[in-house]
Amino acid sequence: MPEPTKRATLRDVAAGAGVSVAQASFALNGTGRVAPATAERVRRVAAELDYQPDGRARALRTGRRSAYGVVIRNMRNPFFLDVLRGMETVAHRKGALLLIMSSDYDQEREGAALRRLAAEAVAGIAIAPIGRRGRLLEWMDRHTHIPVVAFNCTPEPDREGAASRLSTVGPDDDAAVSLAVAHLAERGHREAALLTAPEALAADWGREESFLRRCAEHGMAGDVVRGPLDHEAVARRSSEMMARPGHRALVVNSDHLSAAVYDAARSRGLRVGRDVSVVGHDDLPTSALLDPGLTTIAVEREALGEQIMDLLVEGPGTAVRLPVRLVERGSVALLA
Amino acid sequence: MPEPTKRATLRDVAAGAGVSVAQASFALNGTGRVAPATAERVRRVAAELDYQPDGRARALRTGRRSAYGVVIRNMRNPFFLDVLRGMETVAHRKGALLLIMSSDYDQEREGAALRRLAAEAVAGIAIAPIGRRGRLLEWMDRHTHIPVVAFNCTPEPDREGAASRLSTVGPDDDAAVSLAVAHLAERGHREAALLTAPEALAADWGREESFLRRCAEHGMAGDVVRGPLDHEAVARRSSEMMARPGHRALVVNSDHLSAAVYDAARSRGLRVGRDVSVVGHDDLPTSALLDPGLTTIAVEREALGEQIMDLLVEGPGTAVRLPVRLVERGSVALLA
DNA sequence: ATCGTGTGATTAAACGATTAATCAGCACTG
DNA sequence: CAGTGCTGATTAATCGTTTAATCACACGAT
């Protein structure tokens, strides 16, 4: 007869051991003064009853919480799974939990996610923000007690107030863009375009600035092309660019999108690595398999995840840039 | 001056509106009897203070919780990200949260994850279990109040007790294996091997049974090969199999592993789709890009995720099998 | 004048933990 | 024997909600 078993509570344990709840609590946490015999007895009863302290109650009372919130932009890009794995490794080590939400590139949803996580009183929030940092900082002003780490976005320049509490971590954007542009220049390119998100959603404006600056340094014509990041939109946009005369070199913000660029080239009868050049970012598993292989900027995703967690528990206001490297495959043409 | 702002509590709201906490609670939840004017006033103050009810406290009092636990086997397989997306869609719709953990193919960790989630008093648990269902059922016996759905595993045959409360959902294993074997038979194969996890970890023994049965039905020699599922181990194992004389046909449990099989073939100077045949499972993005393209069994991963959530909130004890289809590419040879 | 009856509000008891404040013995000291 | 200190235990407050149980009061009907 499966009568609905309620979870064992501390009171049950205490009763079973013939002792007060306080003493039971002390015994299990090893915090108060409790006779060895009693402690042992309490532990035995607890084990017997399969007692697990109620996380909610404990968190409510102590104020400490061992859950962290993660807000990502969307759940399509496999990039994130690796980052998540890194985070999970650290979280598991500290016995913490991960609450995962997606903002889905929607400011409204991002705000709702933050509110929700605050309501759950998480110990910290890791977020891949969308758009400018204004709203996030404003939110942080209202929740000064909860640490926030922004990842995969351009760090705010040194500032007062909330901004000083916001840690930032991600691939070294400037290095990444430099590698890409230098590689293109080396192979004879005279112009390049950076394919990125629309102004309102872009969180990595630093990349754009670096891109234009590096292009200028190499005497190349640089162009920033904005638009939605779904497959069709990217394909359409890059197709339009390929329509223009001359050789095109596209630097794409994520490998995840370069499939769309390849598609566009194919449907125009152009060959990537000869008629068009593409440089990606992230070095996803698919990138090596494309034909030709995608030349891309690699970053240690799992390490990124671990770094995020470390920053979350450690100290506020740091900006960590992870090293990147160029993985050369066949998607960049060698021009005369 | 950034004095540490504590979150606004219901008491603050009540005080601000000059009313008791009870009345404030009633007003915000629209539950008790409260004068329209008062309600309005409370709401205004709440908005002004950016009040968010504390999830922990509320959950503690009401017993209801709006967080669900997810335990996956590991965080390497991109299969999971899509499932997670499906789950997140539903969760977001119901305003629920997702707590994600990985068992990492470790029974101990799986148990710990379950305990931890129970301690957080989640509203339900979705788990991709490892190994036989015994421990899980035993655990469910001790936690009869929390619904569990197991995914990507063979359903238990009709049973009494906990088993009757355990919902199961996943790709239709029998159909999947049937498609694979039939396809191989069609293309002239006389024997095939199923590459799968070691006995102790395999959660989908139904697949193996189906495999052997279907092979027999087609007059083929069927073989089940077990071992660890990391890249090297799979490569080694398949390499050994390829050493044997005759044509080998490998049915792999996950596309994620077939890269290893391709590697093994390459290092033996064999060509997949001619000297060896491979059928995968899941139809991951990488599968279409392999050379030759991987013939595989496809399932709607996002739909799977949604289905999981639906089962979690809905009813216990159902076994849902999702439709699968064969995606034919070039990895199966056409034999004489 | 009395008795409901409704309305709008308050009080107080949970929920399951942690923890500060006490307390009852008991032994030891001056 | 009063005073002190130590040990092992208990009591009760608290965290932020929800909600059952009351309460005060005005209004209409008997």
XYZ file of C-alpha atoms (C1' of nucleotides) in Angstrom:
732
model
C 0.000 0.000 0.000
C 1.863 3.113 -1.162
C 0.732 5.649 1.415
C 2.105 9.048 0.350
C 5.422 9.225 2.170
C 6.246 12.756 3.195
C 9.874 13.665 3.378
C 11.472 13.208 6.744
C 11.868 16.512 8.534
C 14.321 17.553 11.170
C 11.554 17.256 13.694
C 11.122 13.611 12.813
C 14.793 12.972 13.291
C 14.793 14.772 16.614
C 11.783 12.832 17.787
C 13.337 9.574 16.664
C 16.487 10.335 18.606
C 14.561 11.597 21.606
C 16.106 15.016 21.510
C 15.157 18.585 20.617
C 15.302 19.880 17.050
C 18.030 22.273 18.059
C 20.199 19.496 19.309
C 19.473 17.519 16.174
C 20.475 20.453 14.017
C 23.669 20.942 15.998
C 24.513 17.287 15.779
C 24.099 17.104 12.027
C 25.954 20.314 11.335
C 28.563 19.759 14.006
C 28.027 23.318 15.135
C 26.777 23.432 18.721
C 27.785 21.526 21.805
C 26.498 18.009 21.694
C 27.531 14.826 23.475
C 29.293 12.355 21.186
C 26.778 9.651 22.012
C 23.861 11.912 21.135
C 25.487 13.053 17.916
C 25.979 9.498 16.875
C 22.410 8.593 17.704
C 21.044 11.553 15.754
C 23.154 10.719 12.749
C 21.987 7.160 12.821
C 18.347 8.104 12.939
C 18.867 10.658 10.182
C 20.483 8.108 7.935
C 17.793 5.626 8.742
C 15.071 8.081 7.848
C 16.976 9.194 4.768
C 16.746 12.721 6.065
C 17.784 15.559 3.770
C 17.612 19.107 5.102
C 15.119 21.198 3.193
C 17.098 23.540 0.997
C 14.371 26.177 0.967
C 14.028 26.371 4.705
C 17.732 26.383 5.276
C 18.306 29.032 2.648
C 15.475 31.113 4.044
C 16.884 31.060 7.504
C 20.581 31.394 6.783
C 20.297 33.778 3.882
C 22.886 31.704 2.105
C 21.854 29.997 -1.054
C 23.774 27.537 -3.135
C 22.042 27.979 -6.462
C 23.348 30.103 -9.259
C 21.330 31.490 -12.136
C 22.467 31.296 -15.728
C 20.858 33.403 -18.420
C 21.916 32.660 -21.952
C 20.865 34.247 -25.195
C 19.391 31.172 -26.750
C 19.561 27.425 -26.653
C 20.512 26.798 -30.250
C 24.220 27.411 -30.216
C 26.206 24.368 -29.084
C 28.815 26.840 -27.899
C 26.774 27.194 -24.802
C 26.618 23.528 -23.948
C 30.367 23.437 -23.478
C 30.339 26.553 -21.361
C 27.590 25.019 -19.324
C 29.668 21.908 -18.842
C 32.488 23.993 -17.438
C 30.089 25.694 -15.082
C 28.564 22.433 -14.027
C 31.946 21.004 -13.166
C 32.653 23.801 -10.743
C 29.103 23.856 -9.438
C 29.226 20.163 -8.714
C 32.496 20.586 -6.919
C 30.994 23.153 -4.570
C 27.690 21.357 -4.314
C 25.904 24.219 -6.005
C 22.956 24.119 -8.319
C 22.467 25.750 -11.687
C 19.236 27.421 -12.730
C 19.131 27.840 -16.462
C 17.062 30.328 -18.408
C 17.124 31.722 -21.895
C 16.493 35.335 -22.776
C 15.916 34.364 -26.375
C 17.307 37.717 -27.513
C 14.352 39.456 -25.915
C 14.967 42.365 -23.546
C 11.664 41.746 -21.858
C 12.469 38.132 -21.211
C 15.917 39.003 -20.015
C 14.455 41.339 -17.438
C 11.900 38.755 -16.389
C 14.643 36.165 -15.993
C 16.631 38.475 -13.741
C 13.587 39.209 -11.640
C 12.767 35.565 -11.380
C 16.250 34.627 -10.339
C 16.321 37.378 -7.753
C 13.039 36.073 -6.399
C 14.647 32.685 -6.013
C 17.400 34.423 -4.107
C 20.187 32.851 -6.078
C 23.731 33.269 -4.842
C 24.802 34.806 -8.114
C 23.907 35.247 -11.749
C 25.883 34.524 -14.870
C 24.416 36.232 -17.864
C 25.202 36.610 -21.519
C 23.542 39.994 -21.829
C 21.862 41.375 -24.890
C 22.273 44.944 -26.029
C 23.768 47.765 -24.049
C 24.540 47.265 -20.408
C 22.254 50.044 -19.157
C 19.318 48.005 -17.987
C 21.513 45.401 -16.398
C 23.419 48.013 -14.416
C 20.188 49.630 -13.370
C 18.931 46.296 -12.195
C 22.142 45.702 -10.304
C 21.644 49.031 -8.575
C 18.427 47.711 -7.167
C 19.942 44.380 -6.170
C 23.278 45.276 -4.752
C 23.588 42.098 -2.778
C 23.722 39.638 -5.627
C 26.894 39.184 -7.660
C 26.640 39.204 -11.418
C 29.043 38.010 -14.065
C 28.474 38.961 -17.665
C 30.048 36.702 -20.218
C 30.664 36.921 -23.906
C 30.303 40.623 -24.087
C 32.439 43.712 -24.120
C 33.435 44.859 -20.633
C 32.301 48.254 -19.509
C 35.122 50.726 -19.184
C 35.977 51.534 -15.581
C 33.018 53.165 -13.970
C 31.435 54.023 -10.668
C 28.539 52.270 -8.987
C 27.041 49.071 -10.243
C 29.434 48.830 -13.157
C 32.287 48.428 -10.731
C 30.623 45.349 -9.320
C 30.053 43.706 -12.664
C 32.637 41.123 -13.609
C 33.074 40.365 -17.254
C 34.620 37.370 -18.910
C 34.821 36.078 -22.423
C 37.141 35.460 -25.294
C 39.584 38.266 -25.866
C 37.594 40.088 -28.522
C 40.316 42.393 -29.595
C 42.790 39.554 -29.999
C 40.213 37.502 -31.845
C 39.380 40.211 -34.313
C 43.044 41.077 -34.733
C 43.890 37.498 -35.592
C 41.077 37.345 -38.109
C 41.910 40.634 -39.802
C 45.639 39.970 -39.806
C 45.049 36.593 -41.373
C 42.927 38.125 -44.095
C 45.479 40.848 -44.746
C 48.229 38.279 -44.896
C 46.380 36.419 -47.570
C 46.031 39.485 -49.713
C 42.599 40.776 -48.784
C 41.919 44.486 -49.213
C 38.510 44.638 -47.594
C 36.425 42.734 -45.078
C 33.016 42.845 -43.462
C 31.988 41.901 -39.948
C 28.628 40.171 -39.767
C 26.993 40.896 -36.452
C 23.759 41.406 -34.527
C 21.579 44.508 -34.842
C 22.657 47.493 -32.815
C 20.022 46.998 -30.145
C 20.996 43.406 -29.435
C 24.728 43.463 -29.872
C 26.529 42.980 -26.580
C 30.008 42.901 -28.012
C 30.467 46.308 -29.538
C 34.104 46.128 -28.580
C 34.532 43.601 -31.317
C 33.232 46.019 -33.898
C 35.464 48.825 -32.771
C 38.470 46.536 -32.794
C 37.502 45.267 -36.196
C 37.364 48.698 -37.766
C 40.573 49.759 -36.073
C 42.465 46.655 -37.149
C 41.211 46.970 -40.703
C 42.463 50.524 -40.789
C 45.826 49.428 -39.414
C 46.183 46.981 -42.256
C 45.018 49.496 -44.791
C 41.900 47.456 -45.461
C 38.388 48.723 -46.028
C 36.262 47.581 -43.083
C 32.518 47.269 -43.009
C 30.109 46.290 -40.240
C 26.931 44.603 -41.387
C 24.105 44.205 -38.889
C 20.966 42.140 -38.816
C 19.108 39.285 -37.173
C 21.116 36.175 -36.468
C 18.837 33.375 -37.582
C 19.894 31.136 -40.409
C 17.696 32.620 -43.137
C 18.481 36.212 -42.307
C 22.211 35.578 -42.265
C 22.028 33.654 -45.524
C 20.052 36.452 -47.156
C 22.363 39.133 -45.903
C 25.526 37.394 -46.959
C 24.002 36.507 -50.305
C 23.325 40.173 -50.908
C 26.891 41.006 -50.071
C 28.189 38.392 -52.446
C 26.145 39.970 -55.197
C 28.440 42.968 -55.177
C 31.424 42.752 -57.502
C 34.850 41.876 -56.167
C 36.026 39.419 -53.585
C 34.161 39.313 -50.270
C 35.652 38.417 -46.950
C 33.190 37.822 -44.130
C 34.070 37.668 -40.489
C 31.203 35.981 -38.702
C 30.516 36.290 -35.017
C 29.809 32.615 -34.525
C 30.589 29.398 -36.325
C 27.047 28.492 -35.693
C 26.056 30.997 -38.356
C 28.686 30.305 -40.921
C 26.702 27.356 -42.233
C 24.289 30.003 -43.489
C 27.114 31.821 -45.237
C 28.250 28.594 -46.864
C 24.697 28.013 -48.030
C 24.523 31.475 -49.534
C 27.767 30.926 -51.397
C 26.643 27.553 -52.664
C 23.357 28.878 -53.951
C 25.250 31.587 -55.805
C 27.594 29.059 -57.321
C 30.546 30.495 -55.458
C 33.158 28.443 -53.690
C 34.146 29.367 -50.155
C 37.907 29.615 -49.854
C 38.258 30.711 -53.452
C 35.518 33.133 -54.468
C 34.559 34.196 -50.966
C 36.428 34.066 -47.705
C 34.936 33.321 -44.307
C 36.398 33.511 -40.840
C 34.306 32.146 -38.021
C 34.429 32.300 -34.263
C 34.248 29.539 -31.615
C 35.601 26.518 -33.493
C 32.558 24.344 -33.072
C 32.701 20.647 -33.946
C 30.845 21.310 -37.178
C 33.456 23.810 -38.352
C 36.072 21.208 -39.135
C 33.559 19.234 -41.153
C 32.381 21.972 -43.454
C 33.720 21.900 -46.978
C 36.093 23.607 -47.061
C 36.951 23.525 -43.374
C 36.150 26.781 -41.644
C 39.032 28.942 -40.605
C 38.000 30.187 -37.224
C 38.961 31.685 -33.905
C 39.063 29.122 -31.141
C 38.512 29.611 -27.451
C 38.400 27.091 -24.635
C 34.708 26.948 -23.954
C 34.849 24.688 -20.965
C 37.511 26.857 -19.365
C 35.257 29.821 -19.991
C 32.510 28.123 -18.045
C 34.805 27.380 -15.138
C 36.104 30.918 -15.171
C 32.572 32.260 -15.001
C 31.830 30.255 -11.900
C 35.089 31.256 -10.293
C 34.340 34.907 -10.828
C 30.865 34.401 -9.469
C 32.025 33.084 -6.153
C 35.224 35.027 -5.949
C 35.413 38.734 -6.501
C 33.436 41.422 -8.234
C 34.562 43.943 -10.754
C 37.146 41.994 -12.676
C 37.375 41.764 -16.431
C 38.935 38.545 -17.639
C 39.741 38.003 -21.276
C 40.449 34.453 -22.349
C 43.169 33.689 -24.859
C 42.118 32.843 -28.384
C 43.906 31.232 -31.272
C 43.415 31.058 -34.995
C 42.556 27.665 -36.418
C 43.434 27.788 -40.066
C 41.465 25.588 -42.381
C 40.388 26.243 -45.896
C 37.776 28.980 -45.888
C 40.026 31.943 -46.572
C 41.186 32.451 -50.136
C 44.757 33.315 -51.059
C 44.499 36.392 -53.233
C 47.048 37.570 -55.737
C 26.835 55.790 -1.941
C 25.982 52.156 -2.591
C 24.605 51.043 0.755
C 23.735 47.358 0.439
C 20.095 47.397 -0.595
C 18.232 44.459 0.822
C 15.388 43.119 -1.236
C 12.037 44.612 -0.437
C 9.969 42.252 1.647
C 6.248 41.925 1.982
C 6.508 43.588 5.335
C 8.030 46.634 3.713
C 5.201 46.804 1.232
C 2.621 46.439 3.977
C 4.277 49.139 6.029
C 4.477 51.407 3.030
C 0.799 50.977 2.349
C -0.110 51.277 6.015
C -1.705 47.885 6.194
C -1.011 44.446 7.657
C 1.126 41.900 5.838
C -1.867 39.648 5.499
C -3.832 42.314 3.727
C -0.855 43.030 1.516
C -0.540 39.369 0.613
C -4.236 39.167 -0.159
C -4.098 42.274 -2.273
C -1.198 41.083 -4.368
C -2.553 37.584 -4.852
C -6.145 38.689 -5.222
C -7.127 35.984 -2.796
C -8.714 37.435 0.333
C -11.259 40.203 0.859
C -9.707 43.568 0.304
C -11.144 46.970 -0.513
C -10.422 48.050 -4.079
C -8.763 51.232 -2.899
C -6.458 49.320 -0.570
C -5.588 46.783 -3.220
C -4.614 49.542 -5.567
C -2.514 51.252 -2.935
C -0.693 48.032 -2.081
C 0.001 47.295 -5.698
C 1.369 50.773 -6.220
C 3.728 50.535 -3.280
C 4.817 47.067 -4.359
C 5.638 48.267 -7.841
C 7.414 51.276 -6.428
C 9.569 49.128 -4.169
C 10.131 46.632 -6.965
C 8.822 43.973 -4.663
C 9.207 40.349 -5.710
C 7.841 37.662 -3.439
C 10.557 35.413 -2.111
C 10.274 32.121 -3.920
C 11.809 30.152 -1.089
C 9.461 31.441 1.556
C 6.437 31.045 -0.638
C 7.423 27.535 -1.643
C 8.110 26.667 1.946
C 4.720 27.819 3.088
C 2.580 26.584 0.235
C 4.442 23.373 -0.416
C 4.142 24.098 -4.097
C 7.318 24.627 -6.004
C 7.790 25.746 -9.578
C 11.237 24.365 -10.245
C 11.927 21.139 -12.044
C 15.093 19.114 -11.881
C 16.823 17.725 -14.930
C 19.479 15.058 -14.664
C 21.302 14.188 -17.834
C 24.020 11.690 -18.480
C 26.647 14.126 -19.563
C 27.092 17.539 -21.061
C 29.017 16.581 -24.138
C 26.314 15.416 -26.464
C 24.640 18.296 -28.315
C 21.579 16.079 -28.455
C 20.807 17.284 -25.006
C 20.918 20.969 -25.790
C 17.994 20.610 -28.142
C 16.026 18.594 -25.649
C 16.775 21.223 -23.095
C 15.494 23.884 -25.423
C 12.204 22.064 -25.728
C 11.959 21.822 -21.983
C 12.835 25.430 -21.526
C 10.107 26.512 -23.905
C 7.467 24.776 -21.846
C 9.032 25.813 -18.563
C 9.065 29.426 -19.607
C 5.438 29.187 -20.626
C 4.464 27.986 -17.162
C 6.873 30.283 -15.401
C 8.821 27.316 -14.094
C 12.526 27.014 -13.504
C 14.928 24.313 -14.586
C 17.641 22.926 -12.341
C 20.235 21.136 -14.383
C 22.617 18.473 -13.189
C 24.782 15.870 -14.824
C 25.247 12.341 -13.547
C 28.318 11.935 -15.721
C 27.567 8.232 -16.099
C 28.230 7.734 -12.410
C 25.681 5.914 -10.282
C 26.923 7.646 -7.184
C 26.506 11.062 -8.741
C 23.113 10.162 -10.066
C 21.982 9.262 -6.587
C 23.464 12.424 -5.167
C 21.694 14.481 -7.805
C 18.358 12.936 -6.946
C 18.906 13.552 -3.250
C 19.915 17.101 -3.915
C 16.896 17.797 -6.066
C 14.609 16.275 -3.488
C 16.194 18.508 -0.883
C 15.343 21.490 -3.055
C 11.802 20.189 -3.130
C 11.471 20.387 -6.876
C 8.068 19.904 -8.416
C 9.329 17.065 -10.562
C 12.398 15.425 -12.002
C 13.303 14.558 -15.549
C 16.128 12.101 -15.714
C 18.050 10.229 -18.343
C 18.879 7.304 -16.088
C 21.934 5.141 -16.256
C 21.846 1.403 -15.870
C 18.970 -0.653 -14.612
C 15.989 1.052 -13.109
C 16.232 -0.617 -9.707
C 17.812 2.180 -7.731
C 15.630 4.801 -9.286
C 12.480 2.894 -8.412
C 13.736 2.332 -4.918
C 14.366 6.032 -4.588
C 10.900 6.773 -5.896
C 9.508 4.499 -3.238
C 10.994 6.746 -0.621
C 9.808 9.916 -2.354
C 6.346 9.099 -3.455
C 5.274 12.686 -3.658
C 7.548 13.810 -6.447
C 6.807 12.923 -10.052
C 9.598 11.519 -12.174
C 9.876 11.041 -15.878
C 12.692 9.041 -17.366
C 13.750 9.842 -20.888
C 15.836 8.120 -23.475
C 15.587 4.749 -21.912
C 13.615 1.578 -22.249
C 10.322 1.723 -20.361
C 9.750 -0.747 -17.588
C 7.123 -3.324 -18.414
C 3.874 -2.814 -16.506
C 4.567 -3.169 -12.847
C 3.250 -2.437 -9.407
C 4.410 0.262 -7.023
C 6.864 2.940 -7.995
C 7.255 1.642 -11.514
C 3.628 2.471 -12.167
C 4.324 6.080 -11.326
C 7.320 6.381 -13.591
C 6.605 7.943 -16.954
C 8.955 7.162 -19.770
C 9.533 8.989 -22.985
C 12.047 8.784 -25.781
C 12.514 7.856 -29.373
C 10.736 4.679 -30.346
C 13.681 2.341 -29.884
C 12.136 -0.632 -31.553
C 11.160 1.390 -34.601
C 14.595 2.980 -34.719
C 16.440 -0.291 -34.607
C 14.024 -1.831 -37.073
C 14.631 0.937 -39.556
C 18.365 0.574 -39.188
C 18.427 -3.191 -39.545
C 15.928 -3.204 -42.394
C 18.004 -0.642 -44.229
C 21.125 -2.731 -43.820
C 19.328 -5.878 -44.954
C 17.951 -4.051 -47.944
C 21.418 -3.101 -48.985
C 22.640 -6.652 -48.877
C 24.172 -6.900 -45.428
C 24.302 -10.313 -43.789
C 25.559 -9.290 -40.373
C 25.593 -6.248 -38.135
C 26.825 -5.165 -34.738
C 25.269 -2.785 -32.253
C 27.767 -0.586 -30.469
C 26.485 0.304 -27.040
C 27.301 1.090 -23.424
C 28.528 -1.491 -20.910
C 25.861 -3.603 -19.282
C 25.934 -1.682 -16.021
C 25.360 1.694 -17.635
C 23.039 0.867 -20.493
C 19.593 2.280 -19.917
C 18.154 1.221 -23.230
C 18.333 -2.528 -23.177
C 15.151 -2.585 -25.203
C 17.182 -1.429 -28.129
C 19.491 -4.389 -27.867
C 16.674 -6.884 -27.649
C 14.979 -5.313 -30.635
C 18.228 -5.312 -32.513
C 18.851 -9.002 -32.061
C 15.242 -9.849 -32.857
C 15.195 -7.759 -36.018
C 18.482 -9.189 -37.182
C 17.061 -12.665 -36.743
C 13.942 -11.680 -38.664
C 16.086 -10.617 -41.588
C 18.247 -13.690 -41.365
C 21.219 -11.582 -40.358
C 23.860 -12.365 -37.789
C 23.498 -9.848 -34.969
C 26.121 -8.934 -32.419
C 26.042 -6.588 -29.457
C 29.334 -4.951 -28.561
C 29.633 -3.192 -25.243
C 32.133 -0.756 -23.787
C 32.763 2.775 -22.596
C 31.375 5.543 -24.766
C 34.209 8.029 -24.917
C 35.837 8.807 -28.248
C 39.002 6.764 -27.797
C 37.269 3.683 -26.466
C 34.743 3.672 -29.270
C 37.468 4.201 -31.869
C 39.490 1.361 -30.422
C 36.578 -0.987 -30.233
C 35.395 -0.326 -33.749
C 38.924 -0.565 -35.050
C 39.196 -4.022 -33.545
C 35.984 -5.025 -35.194
C 37.188 -3.783 -38.549
C 40.263 -5.946 -38.195
C 38.133 -9.032 -38.606
C 37.705 -10.254 -42.163
C 34.535 -9.498 -44.084
C 32.348 -6.446 -44.273
C 31.364 -4.771 -41.018
C 28.138 -2.910 -40.397
C 28.010 -0.882 -37.179
C 24.891 0.512 -35.645
C 25.921 3.215 -33.210
C 23.793 4.451 -30.379
C 24.536 8.092 -30.986
C 25.789 10.204 -33.863
C 27.992 11.850 -31.341
C 30.121 8.703 -31.320
C 30.173 7.931 -34.976
C 32.978 10.418 -35.522
C 35.084 7.929 -33.601
C 34.013 5.139 -35.925
C 34.905 7.267 -38.929
C 38.295 7.921 -37.385
C 38.873 4.227 -36.864
C 38.004 3.470 -40.474
C 40.242 6.233 -41.737
C 43.217 5.074 -39.729
C 42.719 1.574 -41.137
C 42.547 2.918 -44.652
C 38.948 1.843 -45.007
C 36.243 3.981 -46.530
C 32.942 4.341 -44.724
C 30.053 3.609 -47.068
C 32.123 1.163 -49.075
C 34.347 -0.978 -46.867
C 32.421 -0.450 -43.682
C 28.860 0.640 -43.034
C 27.657 2.867 -40.222
C 24.190 3.780 -39.070
C 23.906 6.455 -36.421
C 21.190 7.724 -34.147
C 19.929 11.281 -33.473
C 20.785 13.078 -36.719
C 22.987 15.735 -35.170
C 24.120 18.742 -37.214
C 27.552 17.195 -37.634
C 26.127 14.047 -39.209
C 25.273 15.678 -42.499
C 28.760 17.117 -42.726
C 30.731 13.947 -42.262
C 32.267 12.424 -45.349
C 30.377 10.466 -46.409
C 27.213 11.808 -44.799
C 26.053 9.646 -41.936
C 22.950 7.582 -42.495
C 21.100 7.934 -39.235
C 17.873 7.680 -37.324
C 16.302 11.050 -36.695
C 14.033 12.113 -33.878
C 12.566 15.499 -33.040
C 14.708 16.505 -30.118
C 12.903 19.687 -29.251
C 9.560 17.885 -29.315
C 11.077 15.335 -26.985
C 11.921 18.087 -24.535
C 8.424 19.480 -24.648
C 6.950 16.044 -24.218
C 9.089 15.479 -21.150
C 7.779 18.606 -19.497
C 4.212 17.769 -20.410
C 4.527 14.372 -18.812
C 6.090 15.935 -15.771
C 3.196 18.231 -15.043
C 0.497 16.015 -16.403
C 0.114 12.398 -15.469
C 2.238 9.601 -14.109
C 2.782 6.172 -15.472
C 2.654 6.773 -19.186
C 5.141 5.497 -21.719
C 5.422 7.708 -24.771
C 7.474 6.628 -27.767
C 8.322 9.341 -30.257
C 8.298 8.614 -33.976
C 11.625 8.219 -35.724
C 12.666 8.274 -39.326
C 15.613 7.096 -41.319
C 17.782 9.775 -42.886
C 19.688 8.125 -45.668
C 23.048 9.554 -46.548
C 26.154 7.784 -47.680
C 27.506 5.747 -44.809
C 25.918 2.408 -45.670
C 27.511 0.395 -48.448
C 25.495 -1.308 -51.140
C 26.680 -4.906 -51.123
C 26.428 -7.367 -53.940
C -33.107 47.186 21.108
C -31.323 42.873 19.167
C -29.697 39.909 15.900
C -27.698 38.517 11.944
C -24.835 39.583 7.823
C -21.262 41.516 5.083
C -17.184 43.941 4.570
C -12.557 45.090 5.381
C -9.150 44.507 8.252
C -5.893 42.186 11.888
C -3.726 38.285 14.583
C -1.317 34.436 14.759
C -0.048 29.894 13.386
C 2.195 27.405 10.300
C 6.285 25.771 6.745
C 11.465 23.604 8.150
C 15.356 24.895 9.127
C 19.327 27.821 12.130
C 20.951 29.972 16.250
C 21.077 33.277 20.133
C 19.770 33.033 24.748
C 18.854 30.190 28.716
C 18.862 26.599 31.808
C 19.821 22.452 34.707
C 23.194 19.823 36.649
C 27.647 18.789 38.300
C 32.295 19.378 39.781
C 35.663 22.413 41.666
C 37.336 26.312 44.406
C 38.020 29.528 47.897
C 28.254 26.760 51.355
C 28.040 30.454 47.909
C 30.270 31.276 43.665
C 32.233 29.891 39.150
C 32.758 27.239 35.021
C 31.773 23.688 32.071
C 28.763 20.442 29.590
C 24.812 19.044 27.369
C 20.504 20.116 26.568
C 16.080 23.134 25.722
C 13.325 27.358 24.433
C 12.101 30.517 21.467
C 12.956 33.902 17.870
C 13.677 34.365 13.124
C 13.691 34.074 7.857
C 9.289 35.770 4.290
C 5.342 33.983 2.975
C 0.290 32.104 3.097
C -4.029 31.438 5.298
C -7.283 29.979 8.885
C -9.416 32.203 12.600
C -11.021 36.404 14.566
C -12.488 40.987 15.128
C -14.612 45.641 14.632
C -18.048 47.935 12.664
C -21.873 49.502 9.984
C -26.299 48.469 7.981
C -30.911 46.370 7.615
C -34.243 43.505 9.235
C -36.762 41.599 12.978
